[in-house]
Short mmCIF file of C-alpha atoms in Angstrom, two decimals:
data_model
loop_
_atom_site.label_atom_id
_atom_site.label_comp_id
_atom_site.label_asym_id
_atom_site.label_seq_id
_atom_site.Cartn_x
_atom_site.Cartn_y
_atom_site.Cartn_z
CA UNK A 1 115.21 87.38 145.18
CA UNK A 2 116.97 85.04 142.76
CA UNK A 3 117.62 85.78 139.14
CA UNK A 4 114.89 83.27 138.33
CA UNK A 5 112.75 84.07 141.31
CA UNK A 6 110.28 86.25 139.49
CA UNK A 7 110.22 85.44 135.76
CA UNK A 8 107.46 87.71 134.57
CA UNK A 9 104.39 89.61 135.57
CA UNK A 10 101.54 91.04 133.52
CA UNK A 11 100.50 94.64 133.47
CA UNK A 12 98.15 96.76 131.38
CA UNK A 13 99.47 98.68 128.38
CA UNK A 14 100.94 101.98 129.39
CA UNK A 15 99.25 105.19 128.12
CA UNK A 16 100.34 106.12 124.66
CA UNK A 17 100.99 102.53 123.61
CA UNK A 18 99.15 101.70 120.43
CA UNK A 19 97.71 98.68 122.14
CA UNK A 20 95.62 100.81 124.55
CA UNK A 21 92.61 100.54 122.27
CA UNK A 22 92.48 96.75 122.57
CA UNK A 23 90.74 95.49 125.66
CA UNK A 24 91.98 92.71 127.92
CA UNK A 25 95.46 92.64 126.37
CA UNK A 26 98.53 92.48 128.54
CA UNK A 27 102.23 92.95 128.04
CA UNK A 28 105.00 91.19 129.83
CA UNK A 29 107.50 93.02 132.00
CA UNK A 30 110.49 90.78 132.58
CA UNK A 31 111.83 91.59 136.02
CA UNK A 32 114.80 89.28 136.09
CA UNK A 33 117.84 91.54 136.04
CA UNK A 34 119.63 89.26 133.65
CA UNK A 35 116.94 89.80 131.00
CA UNK A 36 117.13 93.61 131.04
CA UNK A 37 118.98 95.20 128.16
CA UNK A 38 120.66 98.38 129.42
CA UNK A 39 122.82 100.73 127.43
CA UNK A 40 125.44 100.86 130.26
CA UNK A 41 126.81 97.49 131.48
CA UNK A 42 127.80 99.09 134.81
CA UNK A 43 124.18 100.02 135.40
CA UNK A 44 123.15 96.45 134.68
CA UNK A 45 125.65 95.18 137.27
CA UNK A 46 124.34 97.64 139.85
CA UNK A 47 120.79 96.61 139.02
CA UNK A 48 121.68 92.98 139.62
CA UNK A 49 123.39 93.80 142.90
CA UNK A 50 120.40 95.79 144.10
CA UNK A 51 117.83 93.15 143.17
CA UNK A 52 119.85 90.00 144.00
CA UNK A 53 122.03 90.74 147.08
CA UNK A 54 122.28 87.03 147.87
CA UNK A 55 121.59 83.88 145.89
CA UNK A 56 119.49 81.34 147.71
CA UNK A 57 119.30 77.64 147.12
CA UNK A 58 115.54 77.69 146.82
CA UNK A 59 114.58 75.81 143.63
CA UNK A 60 112.79 77.83 140.95
CA UNK A 61 109.07 77.57 140.58
CA UNK A 62 107.78 75.02 138.13
CA UNK A 63 107.26 76.75 134.79
CA UNK A 64 103.63 77.37 133.98
CA UNK A 65 101.99 77.38 130.58
CA UNK A 66 103.07 79.72 127.81
CA UNK A 67 100.54 82.42 128.70
CA UNK A 68 101.79 82.50 132.29
CA UNK A 69 105.38 82.74 131.14
CA UNK A 70 105.03 85.33 128.44
CA UNK A 71 101.66 86.99 128.89
CA UNK A 72 98.82 87.36 126.43
CA UNK A 73 100.17 87.55 122.93
CA UNK A 74 97.22 88.72 120.84
CA UNK A 75 98.35 90.90 119.28
CA UNK A 76 102.02 90.45 120.12
CA UNK A 77 103.08 92.52 123.14
CA UNK A 78 106.01 94.88 123.45
CA UNK A 79 108.25 95.82 126.35
CA UNK A 80 109.37 99.41 126.59
CA UNK A 81 112.97 99.74 127.75
CA UNK A 82 116.26 101.04 126.40
CA UNK A 83 116.86 98.21 123.98
CA UNK A 84 116.11 99.89 120.68
CA UNK A 85 119.58 99.49 119.27
CA UNK A 86 121.16 97.01 121.68
CA UNK A 87 121.83 93.35 121.23
CA UNK A 88 119.10 91.14 122.61
CA UNK A 89 120.10 89.63 125.95
CA UNK A 90 120.21 85.91 126.68
CA UNK A 91 117.13 84.34 128.20
CA UNK A 92 117.66 82.54 131.49
CA UNK A 93 114.12 81.50 132.34
CA UNK A 94 113.24 77.97 131.25
CA UNK A 95 109.61 79.03 131.00
CA UNK A 96 110.54 81.89 128.67
CA UNK A 97 112.75 79.71 126.49
CA UNK A 98 110.09 77.02 126.22
CA UNK A 99 107.36 79.53 125.36
CA UNK A 100 109.54 81.31 122.81
CA UNK A 101 110.12 77.95 121.13
CA UNK A 102 106.37 77.43 120.92
CA UNK A 103 105.49 80.99 119.89
CA UNK A 104 108.66 82.63 118.51
CA UNK A 105 107.00 85.99 117.91
CA UNK A 106 106.89 86.42 121.69
CA UNK A 107 110.52 87.53 121.34
CA UNK A 108 108.99 91.01 121.26
CA UNK A 109 109.00 90.79 125.05
CA UNK A 110 112.73 91.54 124.96
CA UNK A 111 112.71 94.01 122.06
CA UNK A 112 111.30 97.51 121.96
CA UNK A 113 109.50 98.72 118.82
CA UNK A 114 109.03 102.41 117.93
CA UNK A 115 105.57 101.65 116.43
CA UNK A 116 105.87 104.74 114.25
CA UNK A 117 107.73 108.00 114.57
CA UNK A 118 109.32 109.91 111.68
CA UNK A 119 111.90 107.23 110.93
CA UNK A 120 109.38 104.40 111.10
CA UNK A 121 106.92 106.04 108.72
CA UNK A 122 109.72 107.03 106.34
CA UNK A 123 110.63 103.33 106.21
CA UNK A 124 107.00 102.65 105.24
CA UNK A 125 107.30 105.30 102.50
CA UNK A 126 110.51 103.73 101.19
CA UNK A 127 108.89 100.30 101.20
CA UNK A 128 105.87 101.74 99.37
CA UNK A 129 108.13 103.03 96.58
CA UNK A 130 109.99 99.72 96.32
CA UNK A 131 106.72 97.75 96.16
CA UNK A 132 105.33 100.19 93.58
CA UNK A 133 108.22 99.46 91.21
CA UNK A 134 107.92 95.69 91.80
CA UNK A 135 104.23 94.88 92.28
CA UNK A 136 103.00 97.74 90.10
CA UNK A 137 104.57 95.94 87.15
CA UNK A 138 103.32 92.54 88.30
CA UNK A 139 99.77 93.85 88.59
CA UNK A 140 100.01 95.24 85.06
CA UNK A 141 100.88 91.85 83.57
CA UNK A 142 97.53 91.59 81.79
CA UNK A 143 98.36 94.64 79.65
CA UNK A 144 101.70 93.18 78.57
CA UNK A 145 100.13 89.75 78.00
CA UNK A 146 97.43 91.21 75.77
CA UNK A 147 99.94 93.36 73.84
CA UNK A 148 102.47 90.55 73.31
CA UNK A 149 99.75 88.19 72.06
CA UNK A 150 98.69 90.66 69.35
CA UNK A 151 102.09 92.07 68.34
CA UNK A 152 105.54 90.55 68.94
CA UNK A 153 104.34 87.04 69.87
CA UNK A 154 101.35 86.38 67.60
CA UNK A 155 102.83 82.99 66.69
CA UNK A 156 103.01 81.86 70.32
CA UNK A 157 100.30 80.08 72.31
CA UNK A 158 98.71 81.49 75.48
CA UNK A 159 100.64 78.96 77.55
CA UNK A 160 103.98 80.01 76.06
CA UNK A 161 103.27 83.70 76.65
CA UNK A 162 102.18 82.85 80.18
CA UNK A 163 105.66 81.50 80.91
CA UNK A 164 107.07 85.03 80.54
CA UNK A 165 105.17 86.27 83.58
CA UNK A 166 105.37 83.04 85.55
CA UNK A 167 109.16 82.92 85.21
CA UNK A 168 109.38 86.56 86.30
CA UNK A 169 107.40 85.84 89.48
CA UNK A 170 109.23 82.57 90.10
CA UNK A 171 112.59 84.32 90.09
CA UNK A 172 111.29 87.12 92.33
CA UNK A 173 110.16 84.66 94.99
CA UNK A 174 112.60 81.75 94.54
CA UNK A 175 115.79 83.81 94.58
CA UNK A 176 114.39 85.54 97.65
CA UNK A 177 115.21 82.48 99.78
CA UNK A 178 118.83 83.62 99.59
CA UNK A 179 118.01 87.32 99.89
CA UNK A 180 116.15 86.90 103.21
CA UNK A 181 119.10 85.59 105.28
CA UNK A 182 121.42 88.18 103.71
CA UNK A 183 118.94 90.90 104.70
CA UNK A 184 118.78 89.60 108.28
CA UNK A 185 122.56 89.49 108.54
CA UNK A 186 123.74 92.56 106.61
CA UNK A 187 120.78 94.92 106.15
CA UNK A 188 118.96 96.39 103.17
CA UNK A 189 121.19 99.07 101.63
CA UNK A 190 123.03 97.15 98.88
CA UNK A 191 120.06 94.88 98.13
CA UNK A 192 117.70 97.81 97.48
CA UNK A 193 120.23 99.74 95.37
CA UNK A 194 121.06 96.81 93.09
CA UNK A 195 117.42 95.66 92.88
CA UNK A 196 116.15 99.04 91.73
CA UNK A 197 118.91 99.30 89.15
CA UNK A 198 118.15 95.88 87.66
CA UNK A 199 114.42 96.60 87.29
CA UNK A 200 115.20 99.87 85.50
CA UNK A 201 117.72 98.18 83.22
CA UNK A 202 115.28 95.37 82.37
CA UNK A 203 112.66 97.84 81.10
CA UNK A 204 115.21 99.76 79.06
CA UNK A 205 116.39 96.56 77.37
CA UNK A 206 112.82 95.32 76.91
CA UNK A 207 112.09 98.35 74.72
CA UNK A 208 114.31 96.84 71.99
CA UNK A 209 113.02 93.26 72.25
CA UNK A 210 111.18 91.56 69.39
CA UNK A 211 111.86 87.85 69.93
CA UNK A 212 110.47 85.49 72.56
CA UNK A 213 113.87 84.63 74.09
CA UNK A 214 114.79 88.33 74.31
CA UNK A 215 111.65 89.11 76.29
CA UNK A 216 112.36 86.13 78.59
CA UNK A 217 115.93 87.30 79.29
CA UNK A 218 115.09 90.97 79.89
CA UNK A 219 111.60 91.05 81.42
CA UNK A 220 111.60 87.67 83.19
CA UNK A 221 115.20 86.98 84.23
CA UNK A 222 116.75 90.42 84.68
CA UNK A 223 113.58 92.04 86.03
CA UNK A 224 112.91 89.03 88.27
CA UNK A 225 116.37 89.26 89.84
CA UNK A 226 115.81 92.95 90.56
CA UNK A 227 112.43 92.22 92.10
CA UNK A 228 113.92 89.47 94.28
CA UNK A 229 116.42 91.92 95.76
CA UNK A 230 113.66 94.44 96.52
CA UNK A 231 110.90 92.20 97.83
CA UNK A 232 112.29 90.97 101.16
CA UNK A 233 113.83 94.30 102.30
CA UNK A 234 110.59 96.13 101.47
CA UNK A 235 108.59 93.92 103.84
CA UNK A 236 111.35 93.08 106.31
CA UNK A 237 112.31 96.68 107.14
CA UNK A 238 108.77 97.36 108.36
CA UNK A 239 109.07 94.42 110.79
CA UNK A 240 112.06 96.18 112.38
CA UNK A 241 110.00 99.24 113.33
CA UNK A 242 106.46 97.95 113.91
CA UNK A 243 105.01 95.10 115.95
CA UNK A 244 101.57 95.87 117.40
CA UNK A 245 100.76 98.12 114.42
CA UNK A 246 102.54 95.99 111.83
CA UNK A 247 99.34 95.00 110.05
CA UNK A 248 98.46 98.64 109.46
CA UNK A 249 102.00 99.65 108.43
CA UNK A 250 102.43 96.71 106.06
CA UNK A 251 98.97 97.30 104.62
CA UNK A 252 99.75 100.94 103.88
CA UNK A 253 103.03 100.05 102.17
CA UNK A 254 101.47 97.22 100.17
CA UNK A 255 98.83 99.55 98.72
CA UNK A 256 101.63 100.38 96.30
CA UNK A 257 100.83 97.26 94.30
CA UNK A 258 97.24 98.41 93.87
CA UNK A 259 98.25 101.98 93.08
CA UNK A 260 100.69 100.77 90.44
CA UNK A 261 98.11 98.33 89.14
CA UNK A 262 95.72 101.23 88.61
CA UNK A 263 98.17 103.82 87.29
CA UNK A 264 100.41 101.71 85.04
CA UNK A 265 97.63 100.10 82.93
CA UNK A 266 95.99 103.51 82.41
CA UNK A 267 99.37 104.97 81.49
CA UNK A 268 100.14 102.12 79.07
CA UNK A 269 96.64 102.35 77.59
CA UNK A 270 97.48 105.95 76.60
CA UNK A 271 101.13 105.40 75.65
CA UNK A 272 101.03 102.20 73.57
CA UNK A 273 98.82 103.57 70.75
CA UNK A 274 100.55 106.93 70.87
CA UNK A 275 104.33 106.52 71.29
CA UNK A 276 104.60 102.77 70.73
CA UNK A 277 105.95 99.89 72.78
CA UNK A 278 109.60 100.99 72.90
CA UNK A 279 109.04 104.43 74.38
CA UNK A 280 106.31 103.13 76.68
CA UNK A 281 108.91 100.83 78.29
CA UNK A 282 111.48 103.65 78.49
CA UNK A 283 109.01 105.96 80.21
CA UNK A 284 108.29 103.20 82.74
CA UNK A 285 112.05 102.85 83.27
CA UNK A 286 112.37 106.57 84.06
CA UNK A 287 109.53 106.21 86.58
CA UNK A 288 111.45 103.35 88.22
CA UNK A 289 114.50 105.60 88.60
CA UNK A 290 112.35 108.14 90.42
CA UNK A 291 110.97 105.43 92.75
CA UNK A 292 114.46 104.07 93.46
CA UNK A 293 115.57 107.32 95.12
CA UNK A 294 113.24 107.27 98.17
CA UNK A 295 113.58 103.49 98.38
CA UNK A 296 117.34 103.78 98.82
CA UNK A 297 117.09 106.73 101.18
CA UNK A 298 114.46 105.43 103.60
CA UNK A 299 114.54 101.60 103.73
CA UNK A 300 116.77 100.63 106.65
CA UNK A 301 117.07 98.04 109.42
CA UNK A 302 117.22 98.47 113.19
CA UNK A 303 117.39 95.10 114.97
CA UNK A 304 120.60 93.13 115.33
CA UNK A 305 120.58 89.45 114.30
CA UNK A 306 118.81 87.03 116.66
CA UNK A 307 121.05 85.59 119.40
CA UNK A 308 120.97 82.51 121.58
CA UNK A 309 121.23 82.28 125.37
CA UNK A 310 125.01 82.68 125.24
CA UNK A 311 124.75 85.94 123.32
CA UNK A 312 126.06 84.44 120.07
CA UNK A 313 124.25 84.78 116.72
CA UNK A 314 121.70 81.99 116.30
CA UNK A 315 122.45 81.67 112.60
CA UNK A 316 126.05 81.90 111.41
CA UNK A 317 125.22 81.18 107.76
CA UNK A 318 123.29 83.16 105.19
CA UNK A 319 122.23 79.95 103.44
CA UNK A 320 118.58 78.81 103.66
CA UNK A 321 117.43 76.85 106.71
CA UNK A 322 114.64 74.38 105.96
CA UNK A 323 114.30 73.24 109.57
CA UNK A 324 111.82 76.08 110.09
CA UNK A 325 109.22 73.89 108.39
CA UNK A 326 109.12 71.82 111.57
CA UNK A 327 106.60 74.35 112.81
CA UNK A 328 103.39 72.93 111.35
CA UNK A 329 101.68 76.33 111.49
CA UNK A 330 104.39 77.93 109.39
CA UNK A 331 104.47 75.01 106.95
CA UNK A 332 100.70 75.22 106.43
CA UNK A 333 100.82 79.00 106.03
CA UNK A 334 103.58 78.64 103.41
CA UNK A 335 101.59 76.02 101.47
CA UNK A 336 98.57 78.33 101.73
CA UNK A 337 100.61 81.10 100.09
CA UNK A 338 101.43 78.68 97.26
CA UNK A 339 97.74 78.16 96.50
CA UNK A 340 96.98 81.86 96.91
CA UNK A 341 99.57 82.59 94.23
CA UNK A 342 97.93 79.97 92.04
CA UNK A 343 94.62 81.76 92.42
CA UNK A 344 95.84 85.36 92.29
CA UNK A 345 97.72 85.56 89.01
CA UNK A 346 95.09 83.85 86.87
CA UNK A 347 92.68 86.83 86.94
CA UNK A 348 95.56 89.34 86.96
CA UNK A 349 96.88 87.82 83.74
CA UNK A 350 93.72 86.74 81.92
CA UNK A 351 90.93 89.13 82.99
CA UNK A 352 91.57 91.44 80.02
CA UNK A 353 91.68 88.58 77.52
CA UNK A 354 88.50 87.12 79.08
CA UNK A 355 86.62 90.38 78.50
CA UNK A 356 87.86 90.67 74.91
CA UNK A 357 86.88 87.05 74.20
CA UNK A 358 83.35 87.84 75.42
CA UNK A 359 82.82 90.78 73.10
CA UNK A 360 84.10 93.77 75.09
CA UNK A 361 86.17 96.53 73.50
CA UNK A 362 89.92 95.93 74.12
CA UNK A 363 90.51 99.50 75.33
CA UNK A 364 87.65 99.25 77.81
CA UNK A 365 88.80 95.79 78.91
CA UNK A 366 92.05 97.28 80.18
CA UNK A 367 89.96 99.22 82.69
CA UNK A 368 88.93 95.97 84.39
CA UNK A 369 92.50 95.63 85.60
CA UNK A 370 92.33 99.17 86.99
CA UNK A 371 89.06 98.37 88.77
CA UNK A 372 90.64 95.26 90.26
CA UNK A 373 93.68 97.15 91.50
CA UNK A 374 91.57 100.04 92.80
CA UNK A 375 89.73 97.54 95.00
CA UNK A 376 93.11 96.16 96.00
CA UNK A 377 94.25 99.55 97.34
CA UNK A 378 91.41 99.63 99.86
CA UNK A 379 91.80 95.92 100.56
CA UNK A 380 95.45 96.22 101.50
CA UNK A 381 95.00 99.03 104.03
CA UNK A 382 91.67 98.48 105.81
CA UNK A 383 92.01 94.78 106.72
CA UNK A 384 95.53 95.45 108.02
CA UNK A 385 94.06 97.97 110.45
CA UNK A 386 91.40 95.46 111.52
CA UNK A 387 93.87 92.57 111.75
CA UNK A 388 95.87 94.34 114.47
CA UNK A 389 92.72 94.32 116.59
CA UNK A 390 90.84 91.18 115.54
CA UNK A 391 93.77 88.89 114.78
CA UNK A 392 95.83 88.53 111.64
CA UNK A 393 94.88 84.91 110.88
CA UNK A 394 91.23 85.61 111.67
CA UNK A 395 91.03 88.39 109.10
CA UNK A 396 92.99 86.63 106.34
CA UNK A 397 90.66 83.61 106.63
CA UNK A 398 87.72 85.95 106.03
CA UNK A 399 89.35 87.60 103.00
CA UNK A 400 90.37 84.28 101.40
CA UNK A 401 86.75 83.16 101.82
CA UNK A 402 85.67 86.28 99.93
CA UNK A 403 88.06 85.37 97.09
CA UNK A 404 86.39 81.96 96.77
CA UNK A 405 82.90 83.50 96.84
CA UNK A 406 83.60 86.19 94.24
CA UNK A 407 85.44 83.86 91.84
CA UNK A 408 82.79 81.13 91.82
CA UNK A 409 79.82 83.40 92.43
CA UNK A 410 80.59 86.33 90.08
CA UNK A 411 83.31 85.49 87.58
CA UNK A 412 82.11 81.98 86.76
CA UNK A 413 78.60 83.04 85.63
CA UNK A 414 79.65 86.50 84.32
CA UNK A 415 79.94 85.68 80.62
CA UNK A 416 79.48 88.87 78.59
CA UNK A 417 77.86 90.80 81.47
CA UNK A 418 79.91 93.94 81.99
CA UNK A 419 78.31 94.85 85.38
CA UNK A 420 79.17 91.42 86.79
CA UNK A 421 82.73 91.65 85.51
CA UNK A 422 83.18 95.09 87.07
CA UNK A 423 81.68 93.90 90.37
CA UNK A 424 83.97 90.87 90.33
CA UNK A 425 87.04 92.98 89.57
CA UNK A 426 86.39 95.40 92.45
CA UNK A 427 85.42 92.80 95.07
CA UNK A 428 88.11 90.32 94.10
CA UNK A 429 90.65 93.14 94.08
CA UNK A 430 89.63 94.06 97.64
CA UNK A 431 89.86 90.47 98.87
CA UNK A 432 93.07 89.48 97.08
CA UNK A 433 94.74 92.75 98.06
CA UNK A 434 93.90 91.98 101.68
CA UNK A 435 95.59 88.60 101.35
CA UNK A 436 98.76 90.16 99.97
CA UNK A 437 98.90 92.70 102.79
CA UNK A 438 98.14 90.22 105.57
CA UNK A 439 100.19 87.25 104.42
CA UNK A 440 103.60 88.75 105.42
CA UNK A 441 102.16 89.81 108.79
CA UNK A 442 100.77 86.32 109.47
CA UNK A 443 104.16 84.78 108.67
CA UNK A 444 105.87 87.29 110.94
CA UNK A 445 103.55 86.29 113.77
CA UNK A 446 105.12 82.82 113.71
CA UNK A 447 108.79 83.80 114.00
CA UNK A 448 111.34 85.89 115.86
CA UNK A 449 111.27 89.39 114.35
CA UNK A 450 115.04 89.37 113.89
CA UNK A 451 114.73 86.30 111.65
CA UNK A 452 111.78 87.66 109.70
CA UNK A 453 113.65 87.88 106.41
CA UNK A 454 114.59 84.19 106.52
CA UNK A 455 111.03 83.03 107.31
CA UNK A 456 109.34 85.35 104.81
CA UNK A 457 111.68 84.52 101.95
CA UNK A 458 111.43 80.78 102.64
CA UNK A 459 107.62 80.91 102.47
CA UNK A 460 107.84 82.92 99.26
CA UNK A 461 110.21 80.30 97.84
CA UNK A 462 107.38 77.77 98.27
CA UNK A 463 105.01 80.27 96.65
CA UNK A 464 107.39 80.71 93.71
CA UNK A 465 106.42 77.28 92.38
CA UNK A 466 102.81 78.42 92.41
CA UNK A 467 103.62 81.54 90.42
CA UNK A 468 105.75 79.50 88.02
CA UNK A 469 102.95 77.07 87.21
CA UNK A 470 99.70 79.03 87.61
CA UNK A 471 99.72 81.12 84.43
CA UNK A 472 101.02 78.31 82.15
CA UNK A 473 98.36 75.98 83.58
CA UNK A 474 95.76 78.65 82.88
CA UNK A 475 97.08 79.10 79.36
CA UNK A 476 97.04 75.34 78.80
CA UNK A 477 93.42 75.16 79.95
CA UNK A 478 92.55 77.81 77.37
CA UNK A 479 94.44 76.03 74.59
CA UNK A 480 92.94 72.56 75.12
CA UNK A 481 89.20 73.31 75.17
CA UNK A 482 86.57 75.14 73.16
CA UNK A 483 86.08 78.79 73.96
CA UNK A 484 83.35 78.73 76.61
CA UNK A 485 84.47 75.47 78.25
CA UNK A 486 88.03 76.76 78.36
CA UNK A 487 87.11 79.89 80.29
CA UNK A 488 84.84 77.93 82.65
CA UNK A 489 87.65 75.48 83.43
CA UNK A 490 90.04 78.36 84.05
CA UNK A 491 87.68 80.06 86.54
CA UNK A 492 86.98 76.78 88.37
CA UNK A 493 90.73 76.16 88.64
CA UNK A 494 91.09 79.62 90.17
CA UNK A 495 88.30 79.09 92.69
CA UNK A 496 89.56 75.66 93.79
CA UNK A 497 93.07 77.07 94.35
CA UNK A 498 91.70 79.68 96.73
CA UNK A 499 89.59 77.06 98.51
CA UNK A 500 92.66 74.94 99.26
CA UNK A 501 94.48 78.06 100.52
CA UNK A 502 91.53 78.69 102.81
CA UNK A 503 91.79 75.17 104.27
CA UNK A 504 95.54 75.64 104.94
CA UNK A 505 95.04 78.86 106.88
CA UNK A 506 92.09 77.50 108.85
CA UNK A 507 94.15 74.51 110.01
CA UNK A 508 97.15 76.73 110.83
CA UNK A 509 94.88 78.98 112.88
CA UNK A 510 93.39 76.00 114.74
CA UNK A 511 96.88 74.72 115.57
CA UNK A 512 97.86 78.14 116.86
CA UNK A 513 94.76 79.19 118.79
CA UNK A 514 92.20 76.39 118.81
CA UNK A 515 88.67 76.32 117.46
CA UNK A 516 87.26 79.29 119.39
CA UNK A 517 86.64 82.01 116.76
CA UNK A 518 86.72 84.72 119.45
CA UNK A 519 90.39 84.12 120.20
CA UNK A 520 92.52 86.86 118.64
CA UNK A 521 95.23 85.20 116.57
#
């Protein structure tokens, strides 16, 4: 048998594999000795001698289609062998190389994933704490926006105040394009430590701020840099330990944003009238210190950098690589994230002000943000579990559709109706939380797992321009029209943004799996 003689064969999932519950799924067992990754090189040489005693001149079989070369990939398969901490071997099958180029996530066929275990779930816990300190604050933006507009920044317009939060999010996502490659190449330890420290420091300094430029420098710039250093490692570390169950693991970790979005507004609602703005920020800073401890202890990496057929690192530089946009599916998914960010942060920032403008008590209006984030907690976990079985793109298309329906069907006609506002907050929170949990998993489905940080951070760089412009555009819409027309224009803007995101993900899904809705993708 030649080294190319038998490229791959399909077999059912072995017992105990998380994929056993999914029918008609196969994994690929690569039988070519040169593609096995063994801990002992001598054993590999013996394996080659035993399987290939002589090399014949028979030409290799003509490569078949991707599915024949790599097996069914929905969800992505895994190969169980002793490769957990070894460097990935070179690929010698033309069929494998061609299929990996078309569907890079099929690289899981040469990489084993724990899919859990104590270490894997501790990584999820560490990522949860990191996301709680980052997205918990982001999801509490409406409280800060409402407080700034009635205290320190009463002389500023809604659009100017909106720039505080937009700049924060822009820095988190834009600077991440450099953080991703560094994470892939050097790991998470230093990034997480410095990121947690900067977020804590930003809140401590914010407690003394009275002027607009001071709030920009502390909350937006310093806090944004800290968030940028935390964001990619929090998601990327999970991709090192989970593949088939990645949707579930990422969903569980990303519930932190919803938990923080529920807890922090309630906490601030009690603290701001009682101890004032300064000590409210300092208490939040002490909470960030407590969250930084498990983040630094548990977030870690496992996979070595991706390598080419010669065994050399594919990427020698930690600078961004924009050639990844040649994959139309990835490019569309990244643009879809841009429009999702446009749609997401409008209600997160303005839902409290909307309720106050329509006659609701300010203290009770803060609870709308808690309702929204409570729905987000469920939305981040449950769809991730379903996505591992029904397809990640399939589920995110359904949840984006729900965002469009709730925004135009509930928020637009809500007016002063408190029941409709509460229903919108809960349902939109569920749908938007699902998007945030599934978006990183969908991006990871389009790339080699060992380059996940680069792909994720590049997509978030595109999204950063959405976060930079969404809240100021919303504020400008409020400033340029009469009260009721202004709010109607804002809600329509939000709904249209989600509709465009929906179109992007539908086209990306069609390019990846065709029009058949039953195909798991």
